[in-house]
Coordinates of C-alpha atoms in Angstrom, one line a residue:
Chain F
M1 CA -3.6 -12.7 -0.1
Q2 CA -5.5 -12.6 -3.6
T3 CA -8.2 -14.7 -2.5
Y4 CA -8.6 -12.9 0.7
S5 CA -8.8 -9.5 -1.4
R6 CA -11.4 -11.1 -3.9
I7 CA -13.6 -12.1 -0.7
C8 CA -13.4 -8.5 0.6
A9 CA -14.3 -7.2 -2.9
V10 CA -17.3 -9.6 -3.4
V11 CA -18.6 -8.6 0.2
F12 CA -18.1 -5.1 -0.7
G13 CA -19.6 -5.3 -4.1
L14 CA -22.7 -7.3 -3.0
M15 CA -23.2 -4.8 -0.2
M16 CA -23.2 -1.8 -2.6
T17 CA -25.4 -3.7 -5.2
A18 CA -28.1 -4.3 -2.4
L19 CA -27.7 -0.8 -1.3
C20 CA -28.4 0.5 -4.8
V21 CA -31.6 -1.6 -5.0
V22 CA -32.9 -0.2 -1.7
I23 CA -31.9 3.4 -2.5
S24 CA -33.5 3.2 -5.9
V25 CA -36.6 1.8 -4.5
E26 CA -36.8 4.5 -1.8
T27 CA -36.2 7.2 -4.4
M28 CA -39.0 5.9 -6.6
L29 CA -41.3 5.4 -3.8
R30 CA -40.6 9.0 -2.4
K31 CA -40.9 10.7 -5.9
I32 CA -43.8 8.8 -7.5
F33 CA -45.9 7.7 -4.5
N34 CA -44.9 10.4 -2.1
H35 CA -44.0 7.8 0.5
S36 CA -40.6 7.7 2.1
L37 CA -38.9 4.8 3.7
A38 CA -37.1 6.8 6.4
G39 CA -33.5 5.8 7.2
V40 CA -32.1 4.8 3.8
D41 CA -29.6 7.7 4.1
E42 CA -28.5 6.4 7.4
L43 CA -28.1 2.9 6.2
S44 CA -25.9 4.1 3.2
G45 CA -23.7 5.9 5.6
Y46 CA -23.2 2.7 7.7
A47 CA -22.7 0.7 4.5
I48 CA -19.8 3.0 3.4
A49 CA -18.4 3.2 7.0
I50 CA -18.2 -0.7 7.1
G51 CA -17.2 -1.1 3.5
A52 CA -14.4 1.5 3.3
P53 CA -11.9 -0.4 5.4
L54 CA -12.5 -3.6 3.2
C55 CA -11.6 -1.3 0.2
F56 CA -8.5 0.1 1.9
T57 CA -7.5 -3.6 2.4
I58 CA -8.0 -4.4 -1.3
A59 CA -6.1 -1.5 -2.3
A60 CA -3.2 -2.3 0.0
I61 CA -3.0 -5.9 -1.2
E62 CA -3.1 -4.8 -4.8
Q63 CA -0.5 -2.1 -4.0
S64 CA -2.9 0.5 -5.2
H65 CA -2.7 3.2 -2.6
I66 CA -1.5 6.3 -4.3
R67 CA 2.2 6.7 -4.5
I68 CA 4.2 9.3 -6.6
N69 CA 6.8 7.4 -8.4
L70 CA 8.4 10.1 -10.3
L71 CA 11.7 9.9 -8.4
H72 CA 11.3 6.2 -7.4
M73 CA 11.3 5.1 -10.9
R74 CA 14.6 6.7 -11.5
M75 CA 16.4 5.4 -8.5
P76 CA 18.7 2.3 -8.4
P77 CA 17.1 -1.1 -7.5
R78 CA 18.3 -1.1 -3.8
A79 CA 17.0 2.3 -3.2
R80 CA 13.6 1.6 -4.7
A81 CA 13.4 -1.7 -2.7
A82 CA 14.4 0.3 0.5
L83 CA 11.5 2.8 -0.2
N84 CA 9.0 0.0 -0.9
L85 CA 9.9 -1.4 2.5
L86 CA 9.4 2.1 4.2
A87 CA 6.1 2.5 2.2
A88 CA 4.8 -0.8 3.5
L89 CA 5.9 -0.1 7.0
T90 CA 4.4 3.5 7.1
L91 CA 1.2 2.1 5.7
A92 CA 0.9 -0.4 8.5
A93 CA 1.7 2.3 11.0
L94 CA -1.2 4.4 9.5
A95 CA -3.5 1.4 9.8
L96 CA -2.5 0.8 13.4
Y97 CA -3.0 4.6 14.2
L98 CA -6.5 4.5 12.7
A99 CA -7.2 1.2 14.4
Y100 CA -6.3 2.8 17.7
F101 CA -8.6 5.7 17.3
T102 CA -11.4 3.5 15.8
T103 CA -11.2 1.3 19.1
R104 CA -11.2 4.5 21.3
T105 CA -14.3 5.7 19.5
V106 CA -16.1 2.4 19.9
L107 CA -15.2 2.1 23.5
E108 CA -16.5 5.5 24.1
T109 CA -19.8 4.7 22.4
R110 CA -20.2 1.6 24.5
L111 CA -19.4 3.5 27.7
F112 CA -21.9 6.4 26.9
G113 CA -24.5 4.0 25.2
S114 CA -24.6 6.5 22.2
I115 CA -27.5 6.6 19.9
A116 CA -27.7 7.9 16.3
Q117 CA -29.7 11.3 16.2
T118 CA -32.0 9.8 13.5
P119 CA -35.6 8.4 13.2
W120 CA -34.2 4.8 13.7
M121 CA -32.4 5.8 16.9
T122 CA -29.8 3.1 16.2
P123 CA -27.7 2.2 19.0
L124 CA -24.3 3.3 17.4
I125 CA -22.4 0.3 19.0
W126 CA -23.8 -2.1 16.2
P127 CA -22.5 -0.2 13.1
Q128 CA -19.4 1.0 14.9
A129 CA -18.6 -2.7 15.9
A130 CA -18.8 -3.6 12.3
W131 CA -16.6 -0.6 11.2
M132 CA -14.1 -1.6 13.9
I133 CA -14.0 -5.3 12.5
G134 CA -13.4 -3.9 9.0
M135 CA -10.4 -1.5 10.4
M136 CA -9.1 -4.7 12.1
V137 CA -9.0 -6.4 8.7
F138 CA -7.3 -3.6 7.2
T139 CA -4.7 -3.3 10.1
F140 CA -4.0 -7.1 10.1
S141 CA -3.5 -7.0 6.3
T142 CA -1.2 -4.1 6.3
V143 CA 0.9 -5.5 9.3
F144 CA 1.1 -8.9 7.5
L145 CA 2.2 -7.1 4.3
A146 CA 4.8 -5.0 6.3
A147 CA 6.1 -8.2 7.9
R148 CA 6.4 -9.9 4.5
A149 CA 8.4 -6.8 3.3
V150 CA 10.7 -7.1 6.3
L151 CA 11.3 -10.7 5.7
F152 CA 12.3 -9.9 2.1
A153 CA 14.6 -7.2 3.6
I154 CA 16.3 -9.7 6.1
R155 CA 16.9 -12.0 3.2
R156 CA 18.1 -9.1 1.1
D157 CA 15.7 -10.0 -1.5
T158 CA 15.6 -7.0 -3.4
E159 CA 13.9 -8.6 -6.4
G160 CA 11.0 -9.6 -4.0
L161 CA 10.6 -6.1 -2.6
L162 CA 10.5 -4.7 -6.1
R163 CA 8.1 -7.2 -7.4
E164 CA 5.6 -7.3 -4.7
F165 CA 5.8 -3.8 -3.1
G166 CA 6.5 -1.5 -5.9
P167 CA 3.8 1.3 -6.6
D168 CA 1.2 0.5 -9.2
S169 CA 2.5 1.8 -12.5
V170 CA 0.5 3.2 -15.4
E171 CA 2.0 0.5 -17.6
D172 CA 0.9 -2.4 -15.4
E173 CA -2.7 -0.7 -15.3
L174 CA -2.7 -0.3 -19.0
A175 CA -1.6 -3.9 -19.7
A176 CA -4.5 -5.2 -17.5
E177 CA -6.9 -3.0 -19.3
L178 CA -5.7 -4.2 -22.7
S179 CA -5.9 -7.9 -21.7
D180 CA -9.5 -7.2 -20.5
L181 CA -10.3 -5.5 -23.6
E182 CA -9.3 -8.6 -25.7
E183 CA -11.4 -10.7 -23.5
R184 CA -14.4 -8.5 -24.1
A185 CA -13.8 -8.5 -27.9
Chain B
M1 CA -0.1 29.0 13.7
S2 CA 2.0 31.2 11.4
I3 CA 2.1 31.0 7.7
T4 CA 5.8 29.7 7.9
V5 CA 4.7 26.6 9.9
I6 CA 2.0 26.0 7.2
A7 CA 4.7 26.3 4.6
I8 CA 7.1 23.9 6.3
G9 CA 4.2 21.3 6.8
F10 CA 3.4 21.7 3.0
V11 CA 6.9 21.2 2.0
A12 CA 7.3 18.1 4.4
M13 CA 4.2 16.6 2.7
L14 CA 5.6 17.1 -0.8
F15 CA 9.0 15.6 0.4
L16 CA 7.3 12.5 1.6
M17 CA 5.1 12.3 -1.4
F18 CA 8.1 12.5 -3.8
L19 CA 9.9 9.9 -1.6
S20 CA 7.1 7.7 -3.0
M21 CA 5.4 7.1 0.4
P22 CA 1.7 6.5 0.2
V23 CA 0.1 9.9 -0.3
A24 CA -2.3 9.0 2.7
V25 CA 0.7 8.6 4.9
A26 CA 2.3 11.8 3.9
I27 CA -0.9 13.8 4.7
L28 CA -1.6 12.0 8.0
S29 CA 2.0 12.2 9.2
V30 CA 2.0 16.0 8.9
G31 CA -1.6 16.3 10.1
G32 CA -1.1 14.0 13.1
I33 CA 2.3 15.2 14.2
G34 CA 1.4 18.9 13.6
G35 CA -1.8 18.2 15.7
Y36 CA 0.3 16.6 18.5
L37 CA 2.8 19.3 18.6
A38 CA 0.3 22.0 18.8
Y39 CA -2.1 20.7 21.3
G40 CA -0.9 17.2 22.5
M41 CA -2.9 14.2 22.7
P42 CA -6.3 15.8 23.3
L43 CA -6.3 17.0 19.6
V44 CA -5.1 13.9 18.3
Q45 CA -7.8 12.0 20.3
T46 CA -10.6 13.7 18.6
M47 CA -9.5 12.0 15.3
G48 CA -11.4 8.8 15.9
G49 CA -14.6 10.7 15.7
V50 CA -13.6 12.5 12.7
V51 CA -12.9 9.3 10.9
W52 CA -16.2 7.8 11.8
G53 CA -17.9 11.1 10.8
T54 CA -16.2 11.1 7.5
L55 CA -16.9 7.6 6.6
N56 CA -20.4 7.4 7.9
N57 CA -21.5 9.9 5.4
P58 CA -24.2 9.3 2.5
V59 CA -22.1 11.5 0.3
M60 CA -19.1 9.2 0.6
T61 CA -21.3 6.3 -0.6
A62 CA -21.5 8.0 -4.0
I63 CA -17.9 7.4 -4.8
P64 CA -18.1 3.5 -5.0
L65 CA -21.4 3.7 -6.6
F66 CA -20.1 6.0 -9.5
M67 CA -17.0 3.7 -9.7
L68 CA -19.3 0.6 -9.9
L69 CA -21.5 2.4 -12.6
G70 CA -18.3 3.2 -14.7
E71 CA -16.9 -0.4 -14.4
L72 CA -20.3 -2.0 -15.4
L73 CA -20.5 0.4 -18.5
L74 CA -16.9 -0.3 -19.5
R75 CA -16.6 -4.0 -18.9
G76 CA -20.3 -4.7 -20.1
G77 CA -19.1 -3.7 -23.5
I78 CA -21.6 -0.7 -23.5
A79 CA -19.0 2.0 -24.1
D80 CA -17.0 0.0 -26.7
K81 CA -19.3 0.7 -29.6
M82 CA -19.3 4.5 -29.2
F83 CA -16.4 5.1 -31.4
D84 CA -18.2 3.2 -34.4
A85 CA -21.2 5.4 -33.9
L86 CA -19.6 8.7 -33.6
A87 CA -17.3 7.8 -36.5
V88 CA -20.1 7.8 -39.0
W89 CA -21.6 11.0 -37.7
L90 CA -18.6 13.1 -36.8
G91 CA -16.2 11.7 -39.7
R92 CA -17.7 14.0 -42.2
L93 CA -16.6 17.3 -40.3
P94 CA -13.4 19.0 -41.3
G95 CA -10.9 17.2 -39.1
G96 CA -12.7 14.0 -39.6
L97 CA -12.1 11.1 -37.4
L98 CA -10.0 13.3 -35.1
H99 CA -13.4 14.7 -33.8
T100 CA -14.5 11.1 -33.2
N101 CA -11.4 10.7 -31.0
I102 CA -12.4 13.7 -28.9
G103 CA -16.1 12.9 -28.8
T104 CA -15.7 9.3 -27.7
C105 CA -13.2 10.0 -25.2
A106 CA -15.4 12.8 -23.7
L107 CA -18.4 10.4 -23.7
F108 CA -16.5 7.3 -22.6
S109 CA -14.4 8.8 -19.9
A110 CA -17.5 10.7 -18.5
T111 CA -19.1 7.3 -17.9
S112 CA -16.1 5.1 -17.2
G113 CA -14.2 7.5 -14.9
S114 CA -10.9 6.0 -15.8
S115 CA -8.6 7.7 -18.0
V116 CA -6.5 4.5 -18.4
A117 CA -9.6 2.4 -19.6
T118 CA -10.8 5.1 -21.9
A119 CA -7.4 5.5 -23.7
A120 CA -6.9 1.9 -23.8
T121 CA -10.4 1.1 -25.2
V122 CA -10.7 4.2 -27.7
G123 CA -7.2 4.1 -28.6
T124 CA -7.0 0.4 -29.5
I125 CA -10.1 1.0 -32.0
A126 CA -9.1 4.4 -33.1
L127 CA -5.5 4.3 -33.8
P128 CA -5.6 1.5 -36.4
A129 CA -8.5 3.3 -38.2
L130 CA -6.8 6.5 -38.2
G131 CA -3.5 4.8 -39.6
E132 CA -5.3 3.2 -42.4
R133 CA -6.8 6.5 -43.4
N134 CA -3.5 8.4 -43.4
Y135 CA -4.2 10.6 -40.5
P136 CA -1.3 12.6 -39.3
V137 CA 0.3 11.0 -36.3
R138 CA 0.6 13.8 -33.7
P139 CA -3.0 15.1 -33.7
S140 CA -4.2 11.5 -33.7
L141 CA -2.4 10.9 -30.5
G142 CA -3.0 14.3 -29.1
T143 CA -6.8 14.2 -29.5
L144 CA -6.7 10.9 -27.7
A145 CA -4.6 12.1 -24.7
A146 CA -6.6 15.4 -24.5
G147 CA -10.0 13.8 -25.0
G148 CA -9.4 11.4 -22.2
T149 CA -9.0 14.3 -19.8
L150 CA -12.5 15.6 -20.4
G151 CA -14.1 13.0 -18.3
I152 CA -12.8 14.2 -15.0
L153 CA -14.8 17.4 -15.5
I154 CA -17.9 16.1 -17.3
P155 CA -20.1 14.7 -14.6
P156 CA -20.5 12.2 -13.0
S157 CA -16.9 13.0 -12.0
V158 CA -15.1 11.4 -9.1
N159 CA -12.7 14.3 -8.8
L160 CA -15.5 16.8 -8.2
L161 CA -16.9 14.3 -5.7
V162 CA -13.4 14.5 -3.9
Y163 CA -13.3 18.3 -4.1
G164 CA -16.7 18.3 -2.7
S165 CA -15.9 16.2 0.2
L166 CA -12.6 18.2 1.0
A167 CA -14.1 21.5 0.4
N168 CA -17.4 20.8 2.1
V169 CA -19.5 22.0 -0.7
S170 CA -22.6 20.5 -2.6
V171 CA -21.6 17.7 -4.9
G172 CA -24.8 18.1 -6.7
Q173 CA -24.1 21.7 -7.5
L174 CA -20.5 20.8 -8.4
F175 CA -21.8 18.3 -11.0
I176 CA -24.3 20.7 -12.5
A177 CA -21.5 23.3 -12.6
G178 CA -19.2 20.8 -14.5
V179 CA -21.5 20.3 -17.4
L180 CA -21.2 23.6 -19.5
P181 CA -17.4 23.9 -19.0
G182 CA -16.9 20.2 -20.0
L183 CA -19.1 20.9 -23.1
I184 CA -17.5 24.1 -24.1
L185 CA -13.9 22.7 -23.7
T186 CA -15.0 19.8 -25.9
L187 CA -16.3 22.0 -28.5
L188 CA -13.1 24.2 -28.2
F189 CA -10.9 21.0 -28.8
M190 CA -13.1 20.2 -31.9
A191 CA -12.9 23.7 -33.2
Y192 CA -9.1 23.6 -33.1
V193 CA -8.9 20.3 -34.9
A194 CA -11.5 21.8 -37.6
F195 CA -9.3 24.8 -38.1
A196 CA -5.9 23.1 -37.8
Y197 CA -6.5 20.0 -39.7
P198 CA -9.5 20.7 -42.0
D199 CA -8.1 18.2 -44.6
A200 CA -7.1 15.4 -42.4
G201 CA -8.0 11.9 -43.7
R202 CA -9.1 13.2 -47.0
D203 CA -6.3 11.5 -48.9
G204 CA -7.1 8.2 -47.4
P205 CA -9.7 5.6 -48.5
Q206 CA -13.2 7.0 -48.0
I207 CA -16.0 4.7 -46.5
D208 CA -19.6 5.5 -47.3
V209 CA -22.0 4.4 -44.9
P210 CA -25.6 4.1 -45.9
A211 CA -28.1 6.4 -44.0
A212 CA -30.0 3.3 -42.6
E213 CA -26.7 1.8 -41.1
K214 CA -25.9 5.4 -39.6
R215 CA -29.3 5.4 -37.9
R216 CA -28.7 1.9 -36.7
L217 CA -25.4 2.7 -35.2
L218 CA -27.1 5.5 -33.2
R219 CA -28.6 2.8 -30.9
H220 CA -25.0 2.4 -29.4
L221 CA -25.2 6.0 -28.0
V222 CA -28.6 5.3 -26.3
P223 CA -27.2 3.4 -23.0
P224 CA -24.6 6.1 -22.1
A225 CA -27.2 9.0 -23.0
V226 CA -29.8 7.3 -20.9
I227 CA -27.5 6.9 -17.9
F228 CA -26.1 10.4 -18.2
G229 CA -29.8 11.6 -18.4
I230 CA -30.8 9.6 -15.2
V231 CA -27.8 10.9 -13.2
M232 CA -27.8 14.5 -14.4
G233 CA -31.5 14.9 -14.8
S234 CA -32.3 13.7 -11.3
I235 CA -29.7 15.9 -9.7
Y236 CA -30.5 19.0 -11.9
G237 CA -34.3 18.6 -11.3
G238 CA -33.7 18.3 -7.7
L239 CA -35.2 14.7 -7.6
A240 CA -32.2 12.9 -6.1
T241 CA -29.0 13.4 -4.3
P242 CA -25.8 12.4 -6.1
T243 CA -25.8 9.2 -4.1
E244 CA -29.3 8.5 -5.1
S245 CA -28.7 9.4 -8.8
A246 CA -25.7 7.0 -8.8
A247 CA -27.9 4.2 -7.3
L248 CA -30.3 4.7 -10.1
G249 CA -27.5 4.9 -12.6
V250 CA -26.0 1.4 -11.4
M251 CA -29.5 0.1 -11.7
A252 CA -29.9 1.1 -15.3
A253 CA -26.3 0.0 -16.1
F254 CA -27.2 -3.5 -14.8
Y255 CA -30.2 -3.4 -17.1
F256 CA -28.1 -2.5 -20.1
V257 CA -25.3 -5.1 -19.3
W258 CA -28.2 -7.8 -18.9
R259 CA -29.7 -6.8 -22.2
N260 CA -26.2 -7.2 -23.8
G261 CA -26.1 -10.7 -22.5
R262 CA -23.0 -10.0 -20.4
L263 CA -24.4 -10.2 -17.0
K264 CA -22.2 -13.0 -15.8
W265 CA -20.7 -13.6 -12.3
A266 CA -16.9 -13.3 -13.6
L267 CA -17.8 -9.9 -15.0
L268 CA -19.5 -8.8 -11.6
E269 CA -16.4 -10.0 -9.7
T270 CA -14.0 -7.9 -11.9
C271 CA -16.3 -4.9 -11.4
F272 CA -16.5 -5.4 -7.6
I273 CA -12.6 -5.8 -7.3
Q274 CA -11.9 -2.8 -9.7
S275 CA -14.3 -0.5 -8.0
A276 CA -13.4 -1.5 -4.5
R277 CA -9.8 -1.0 -5.2
T278 CA -10.2 2.6 -6.6
T279 CA -12.7 3.4 -3.8
G280 CA -10.1 2.2 -1.2
M281 CA -7.4 4.3 -2.7
V282 CA -9.7 7.5 -3.0
I283 CA -11.4 7.4 0.3
L284 CA -8.3 6.7 2.3
V285 CA -6.6 9.9 1.0
I286 CA -9.9 11.8 1.8
V287 CA -10.1 10.5 5.4
C288 CA -6.4 11.5 5.9
A289 CA -7.0 15.0 4.2
L290 CA -9.9 15.5 6.5
L291 CA -7.9 14.7 9.5
L292 CA -5.3 17.2 8.4
N293 CA -8.1 19.8 7.9
V294 CA -8.9 19.2 11.7
T295 CA -5.3 20.2 12.5
L296 CA -5.4 23.2 10.3
S297 CA -8.6 24.6 11.6
M298 CA -7.9 23.8 15.3
T299 CA -4.6 25.4 15.3
G300 CA -5.7 28.4 13.5
G301 CA -3.9 27.4 10.3
T302 CA -7.1 28.2 8.1
Q303 CA -7.2 31.7 9.7
A304 CA -3.5 32.2 9.2
V305 CA -3.8 31.2 5.4
T306 CA -6.8 33.7 5.0
R307 CA -5.0 36.5 6.8
W308 CA -2.0 36.1 4.9
V309 CA -3.7 36.1 1.5
T310 CA -5.7 39.1 2.4
E311 CA -2.5 40.9 3.5
L312 CA -0.8 40.3 0.4
G313 CA -3.4 42.8 -1.3
L314 CA -3.8 40.6 -4.3
S315 CA -6.7 41.1 -6.5
Q316 CA -8.9 38.0 -7.1
T317 CA -8.0 37.7 -10.7
M318 CA -4.3 38.0 -9.8
L319 CA -4.5 35.2 -7.2
L320 CA -6.3 33.0 -9.5
L321 CA -3.8 33.6 -12.4
L322 CA -1.0 32.7 -9.8
F323 CA -3.0 29.4 -9.1
V324 CA -3.1 28.7 -12.7
L325 CA 0.8 28.8 -12.8
F326 CA 1.1 26.9 -9.5
Y327 CA -1.2 24.1 -10.7
V328 CA 0.3 23.8 -14.1
I329 CA 3.7 23.4 -12.6
L330 CA 2.4 21.1 -9.9
G331 CA 0.6 18.9 -12.4
M332 CA 3.7 18.1 -14.2
F333 CA 4.9 16.3 -11.3
M334 CA 1.7 14.9 -9.6
D335 CA -1.4 13.0 -10.4
A336 CA -4.9 14.6 -10.2
M337 CA -5.9 13.0 -6.8
S338 CA -2.7 13.9 -5.0
M339 CA -3.0 17.3 -6.3
L340 CA -6.5 17.8 -5.0
V341 CA -5.8 16.4 -1.5
L342 CA -2.5 18.3 -1.2
T343 CA -3.9 21.7 -2.2
V344 CA -7.7 22.0 -1.6
P345 CA -7.6 22.2 2.3
I346 CA -5.3 25.3 1.9
A347 CA -6.5 26.8 -1.5
V348 CA -10.1 27.0 -0.7
P349 CA -10.0 29.2 2.4
M350 CA -7.5 31.4 0.4
V351 CA -9.7 32.0 -2.5
T352 CA -13.0 32.3 -0.5
A353 CA -11.4 34.9 1.6
L354 CA -11.2 37.0 -1.7
G355 CA -14.8 36.2 -2.6
V356 CA -14.4 33.4 -4.9
D357 CA -17.4 31.0 -5.1
P358 CA -16.0 27.4 -3.9
I359 CA -18.3 25.7 -6.5
W360 CA -16.7 27.8 -9.2
F361 CA -13.2 27.0 -7.7
G362 CA -14.0 23.2 -7.9
V363 CA -14.6 23.4 -11.5
F364 CA -11.4 25.6 -11.8
V365 CA -9.2 23.2 -10.0
V366 CA -10.5 20.2 -11.9
V367 CA -9.7 21.9 -15.2
M368 CA -6.1 22.4 -13.7
C369 CA -6.0 18.6 -12.9
E370 CA -6.8 17.8 -16.5
I371 CA -3.9 20.0 -17.6
G372 CA -2.0 17.9 -15.2
L373 CA -2.9 14.8 -17.1
I374 CA -1.3 15.6 -20.4
T375 CA 1.8 17.6 -19.2
P376 CA 5.2 15.7 -19.0
P377 CA 7.0 14.3 -17.1
V378 CA 4.1 12.9 -15.2
G379 CA 1.1 13.3 -17.7
M380 CA -0.6 10.0 -17.2
N381 CA -2.7 10.0 -20.3
L382 CA 0.5 10.6 -22.4
F383 CA 2.0 7.4 -21.1
V384 CA -1.3 5.5 -21.6
V385 CA -1.7 6.6 -25.4
Q386 CA 1.9 5.8 -26.0
G387 CA 1.4 2.5 -24.4
V388 CA -1.5 1.9 -26.7
R389 CA 0.3 2.5 -29.9
K390 CA 0.8 -0.8 -31.6
G391 CA 4.0 -0.1 -33.6
G392 CA 5.6 2.0 -30.9
G393 CA 7.0 5.2 -32.0
D394 CA 8.5 8.3 -30.6
F395 CA 7.1 9.5 -27.2
K396 CA 7.7 13.0 -28.4
D397 CA 4.8 12.7 -30.9
V398 CA 2.4 12.2 -28.0
I399 CA 3.8 15.2 -26.1
W400 CA 3.8 17.5 -29.1
G401 CA 0.3 16.3 -30.2
S402 CA -1.0 17.3 -26.9
V403 CA 0.6 20.9 -26.6
P404 CA -2.0 22.5 -28.6
F405 CA -4.8 21.1 -26.1
V406 CA -2.7 22.2 -23.0
I407 CA -2.6 25.8 -24.4
I408 CA -6.4 25.7 -25.2
M409 CA -7.1 24.4 -21.6
I410 CA -4.9 27.4 -20.1
V411 CA -6.8 29.8 -22.4
F412 CA -10.1 28.2 -21.2
A413 CA -9.0 28.5 -17.4
A414 CA -8.4 32.3 -18.2
L415 CA -11.7 32.5 -19.7
L416 CA -13.4 30.7 -16.8
I417 CA -11.7 33.4 -14.5
L418 CA -12.8 36.3 -16.6
V419 CA -16.4 34.8 -17.2
P420 CA -17.3 32.8 -14.0
G421 CA -20.7 32.5 -15.4
I422 CA -19.5 29.6 -17.5
A423 CA -19.5 27.5 -14.4
M424 CA -22.1 29.2 -12.4
L425 CA -24.8 29.7 -14.8
L426 CA -26.3 26.1 -14.5
P427 CA -26.0 26.0 -10.7
D428 CA -27.7 29.4 -10.5
L429 CA -30.5 28.4 -12.8
A430 CA -31.0 25.2 -10.9
A431 CA -31.3 27.0 -7.5
G432 CA -33.7 29.5 -9.2
R433 CA -31.2 32.5 -8.9

């Protein structure tokens, strides 16, 4: 899963870097040479629509989706494991819910042949199809994670549920930052 | 929809959040189920379009770009040297290196965007230096924890960006509005240190730095200053949108990292993973909060809240003071991002009904989030500063060290209510008002 998350991150990062180059060139051309490359705004909208589901996926794999662990951390291990299982299942349900509406929207776009109200007049089916693929990646990942959590539960592996599905704590994040700091030094 | 139904929905969300369900799930459950109960499938089916509309939005692109900018500055080692530079320039003031803690944290967190990274980096450098020079423990820790909160107000701020998306107000104006309050709060912290600890560090070993060396160290402040100048200058001058300014900032950061000799694939990969991770976490809650907004506005929830608050007959000041109390309590138990998504959709219609400017309210809410970062039991910065202490020590030292700064921030919030111009002066000037 870590490799998978890394691939998503690299795709997203390169996409954002390329976008920065395009936006910077456009802004300079517009301000200095009074010449605008129309459509960069539209492009950046598509980039985030397609990239965001990849980011949701990475956050899901790294257990970084925000959870409030005030009570969680004070509970006995079995209760914490049960809540981790429930959190994994509900996140998968959320992804399925979003995937359902994404698919509906894309099917409607195809049915009506919708076109963006912009100078490019992009047929929306193209960016939306890419968006849908991103959402499917997110859904597949969360369903996979939820299945893994259920498997741990069937095996009564409390330790596994605590280790792999616990909320990202400040302590973990700090430890990662400190080790990165050492490497930088 | 009645105010009782909204209150039930709010409590249900809080319940799910405290049950440690993902915050996005808590919000969407209430929004989705509420929408279904009120209007059935037709309302729920409009949500796909809302998700596309929310994501396919250039303003949303600013989030990963600012995250990437912060990551590059942090991991490219650009921000690490700030402490040394500020130490020689601020160390002579009454309060000595405690000012350096505040100044470095303010600068660092404004550029890095992560409180944890700020406290880890600045704390690791500062705490041993302060220990060697016999600085009192509590203010040393308190200045680090409180200084780290300043970055979520000083632009570029992801919290202001999130507020802008949720409240549907201009992120550029929010950024401009955050500058003066961020600066004043920093100066208030420093004034407190100067008055409360005028002799701090005086009995420790004094290090004289030659003037030439002092000037040489100033170069470490150039990259953050240039990047802040590019980002804020282009927004303030109306030259660029926040997304464009973020892209220009990222390009400048790439240049500085390259000049530092650190532009390696491994570094880029780490920056990509970290920025994608936080982007995913932030954007998913925004998408869910905006879906909840649809339910709220379609079912008349927004009007119900507005009507209720008008009927209460509260004055603007009274309502805002109640919000101070509410946010201080909520902040004790919740992180900044959860607080924003939970409260902004309901609070903004309330305050605007009484004539409060939503741009001003954005600054106010972020100051409230800052307080939440250093109030126990869930003040994230407190834990981070405690975690950075090499020899360990009592956690109460961090808490007591931060108390004066919590009081300063509450007083500042009251000041912001009495003199709204603190936040609105620059946006008004920029708009030629």
